[in-house]
């Protein structure tokens, strides 16, 4: 559960990565401390930092 999307604590375990295969690239966001807490989307559809500001 996300209480404040703009707050990051030193103990947070959320990470993002690009998973590339021969045919596609997926952007994955995961909470590595929680089983099955992840989502993915095509990397081309992922928001960039400048658009999130």
Short mmCIF file of N, CA and C in Angstrom, two decimals:
data_model
loop_
_atom_site.label_atom_id
_atom_site.label_comp_id
_atom_site.label_asym_id
_atom_site.label_seq_id
_atom_site.Cartn_x
_atom_site.Cartn_y
_atom_site.Cartn_z
N UNK A 1 0.84 -1.17 0.00
CA UNK A 1 0.00 0.00 0.00
C UNK A 1 0.89 1.24 0.00
N UNK A 2 0.65 2.13 -0.91
CA UNK A 2 1.42 3.37 -1.01
C UNK A 2 0.63 4.47 -0.31
N UNK A 3 1.24 5.06 0.71
CA UNK A 3 0.59 6.13 1.44
C UNK A 3 0.85 7.49 0.82
N UNK A 4 2.06 7.72 0.36
CA UNK A 4 2.44 8.99 -0.25
C UNK A 4 3.42 8.68 -1.37
N UNK A 5 3.02 8.89 -2.60
CA UNK A 5 3.85 8.52 -3.74
C UNK A 5 5.09 9.38 -3.88
N UNK A 6 5.20 10.46 -3.09
CA UNK A 6 6.34 11.35 -3.21
C UNK A 6 7.34 11.21 -2.07
N UNK A 7 7.10 10.27 -1.17
CA UNK A 7 7.98 10.07 -0.03
C UNK A 7 8.78 8.79 -0.21
N UNK A 8 10.08 8.87 -0.01
CA UNK A 8 10.95 7.70 -0.12
C UNK A 8 11.75 7.59 1.17
N UNK A 9 11.64 6.44 1.82
CA UNK A 9 12.40 6.21 3.06
C UNK A 9 13.62 5.36 2.74
N UNK A 10 14.61 5.42 3.61
CA UNK A 10 15.85 4.68 3.35
C UNK A 10 15.64 3.17 3.34
N UNK A 11 14.58 2.67 3.95
CA UNK A 11 14.34 1.23 3.99
C UNK A 11 13.42 0.73 2.89
N UNK A 12 13.04 1.59 1.95
CA UNK A 12 12.14 1.16 0.87
C UNK A 12 12.79 0.10 0.01
N UNK A 13 11.98 -0.80 -0.49
CA UNK A 13 12.48 -1.93 -1.28
C UNK A 13 11.87 -1.97 -2.67
N UNK A 14 11.43 -0.83 -3.18
CA UNK A 14 10.85 -0.76 -4.51
C UNK A 14 11.95 -0.44 -5.51
N UNK A 15 12.00 -1.24 -6.57
CA UNK A 15 13.02 -1.06 -7.60
C UNK A 15 12.37 -1.07 -8.98
N UNK A 16 13.07 -0.51 -9.94
CA UNK A 16 12.62 -0.52 -11.32
C UNK A 16 13.73 -1.05 -12.21
N UNK A 17 13.36 -1.72 -13.29
CA UNK A 17 14.35 -2.28 -14.20
C UNK A 17 13.75 -2.46 -15.58
N UNK A 18 14.61 -2.53 -16.57
CA UNK A 18 14.21 -2.87 -17.93
C UNK A 18 14.58 -4.33 -18.18
N UNK A 19 13.59 -5.12 -18.60
CA UNK A 19 13.82 -6.53 -18.94
C UNK A 19 13.72 -6.64 -20.45
N UNK A 20 14.85 -6.90 -21.09
CA UNK A 20 14.90 -6.96 -22.55
C UNK A 20 14.97 -8.40 -23.02
N UNK A 21 14.16 -8.71 -24.04
CA UNK A 21 14.24 -9.99 -24.73
C UNK A 21 14.59 -9.70 -26.18
N UNK A 22 14.62 -10.71 -26.99
CA UNK A 22 14.94 -10.50 -28.40
C UNK A 22 13.87 -9.66 -29.11
N UNK A 23 12.63 -9.74 -28.64
CA UNK A 23 11.55 -9.08 -29.36
C UNK A 23 10.95 -7.86 -28.66
N UNK A 24 11.21 -7.68 -27.37
CA UNK A 24 10.57 -6.58 -26.66
C UNK A 24 11.38 -6.15 -25.44
N UNK A 25 11.05 -4.95 -24.93
CA UNK A 25 11.61 -4.47 -23.67
C UNK A 25 10.45 -4.12 -22.75
N UNK A 26 10.50 -4.60 -21.51
CA UNK A 26 9.48 -4.32 -20.52
C UNK A 26 10.09 -3.53 -19.37
N UNK A 27 9.37 -2.51 -18.89
CA UNK A 27 9.76 -1.79 -17.69
C UNK A 27 9.04 -2.44 -16.53
N UNK A 28 9.77 -2.86 -15.51
CA UNK A 28 9.21 -3.57 -14.37
C UNK A 28 9.45 -2.76 -13.11
N UNK A 29 8.41 -2.61 -12.31
CA UNK A 29 8.51 -2.00 -10.99
C UNK A 29 8.12 -3.09 -9.99
N UNK A 30 8.95 -3.29 -8.96
CA UNK A 30 8.68 -4.35 -8.00
C UNK A 30 9.07 -3.94 -6.59
N UNK A 31 8.31 -4.44 -5.63
CA UNK A 31 8.69 -4.33 -4.23
C UNK A 31 9.34 -5.67 -3.88
N UNK A 32 10.65 -5.67 -3.77
CA UNK A 32 11.39 -6.92 -3.61
C UNK A 32 11.23 -7.54 -2.22
N UNK A 33 10.54 -6.85 -1.32
CA UNK A 33 10.32 -7.40 0.01
C UNK A 33 8.97 -8.11 0.13
N UNK A 34 8.15 -8.05 -0.93
CA UNK A 34 6.81 -8.61 -0.90
C UNK A 34 6.63 -9.56 -2.08
N UNK A 35 6.17 -10.77 -1.82
CA UNK A 35 5.93 -11.73 -2.89
C UNK A 35 4.85 -11.22 -3.84
N UNK A 36 5.09 -11.37 -5.13
CA UNK A 36 4.12 -11.04 -6.19
C UNK A 36 3.70 -9.56 -6.20
N UNK A 37 4.53 -8.68 -5.71
CA UNK A 37 4.22 -7.24 -5.72
C UNK A 37 5.03 -6.59 -6.84
N UNK A 38 4.53 -6.69 -8.07
CA UNK A 38 5.23 -6.12 -9.21
C UNK A 38 4.23 -5.79 -10.31
N UNK A 39 4.65 -4.96 -11.23
CA UNK A 39 3.88 -4.68 -12.44
C UNK A 39 4.86 -4.40 -13.56
N UNK A 40 4.37 -4.56 -14.78
CA UNK A 40 5.22 -4.29 -15.93
C UNK A 40 4.41 -3.63 -17.03
N UNK A 41 5.13 -2.98 -17.93
CA UNK A 41 4.52 -2.34 -19.09
C UNK A 41 5.58 -2.27 -20.18
N UNK A 42 5.17 -2.12 -21.43
CA UNK A 42 6.17 -1.94 -22.47
C UNK A 42 7.06 -0.75 -22.14
N UNK A 43 8.34 -0.89 -22.30
CA UNK A 43 9.30 0.16 -21.94
C UNK A 43 8.98 1.47 -22.68
N UNK A 44 8.51 1.39 -23.91
CA UNK A 44 8.18 2.60 -24.66
C UNK A 44 7.01 3.37 -24.05
N UNK A 45 6.16 2.69 -23.26
CA UNK A 45 5.01 3.34 -22.63
C UNK A 45 5.31 3.86 -21.23
N UNK A 46 6.45 3.53 -20.69
CA UNK A 46 6.81 3.94 -19.32
C UNK A 46 7.05 5.44 -19.28
N UNK A 47 6.56 6.12 -18.23
CA UNK A 47 6.81 7.56 -18.11
C UNK A 47 8.27 7.85 -17.86
N UNK A 48 8.72 9.00 -18.32
CA UNK A 48 10.09 9.43 -18.08
C UNK A 48 10.11 10.40 -16.90
N UNK A 49 11.25 10.59 -16.31
CA UNK A 49 11.35 11.50 -15.16
C UNK A 49 10.89 12.92 -15.48
N UNK A 50 11.30 13.51 -16.60
CA UNK A 50 10.84 14.88 -16.89
C UNK A 50 9.30 14.98 -16.98
N UNK A 51 8.62 13.96 -17.47
CA UNK A 51 7.16 14.04 -17.56
C UNK A 51 6.49 13.85 -16.22
N UNK A 52 7.21 13.28 -15.25
CA UNK A 52 6.65 13.06 -13.92
C UNK A 52 6.84 14.26 -13.00
N UNK A 53 7.63 15.23 -13.40
CA UNK A 53 7.89 16.40 -12.54
C UNK A 53 6.80 17.40 -12.62
#
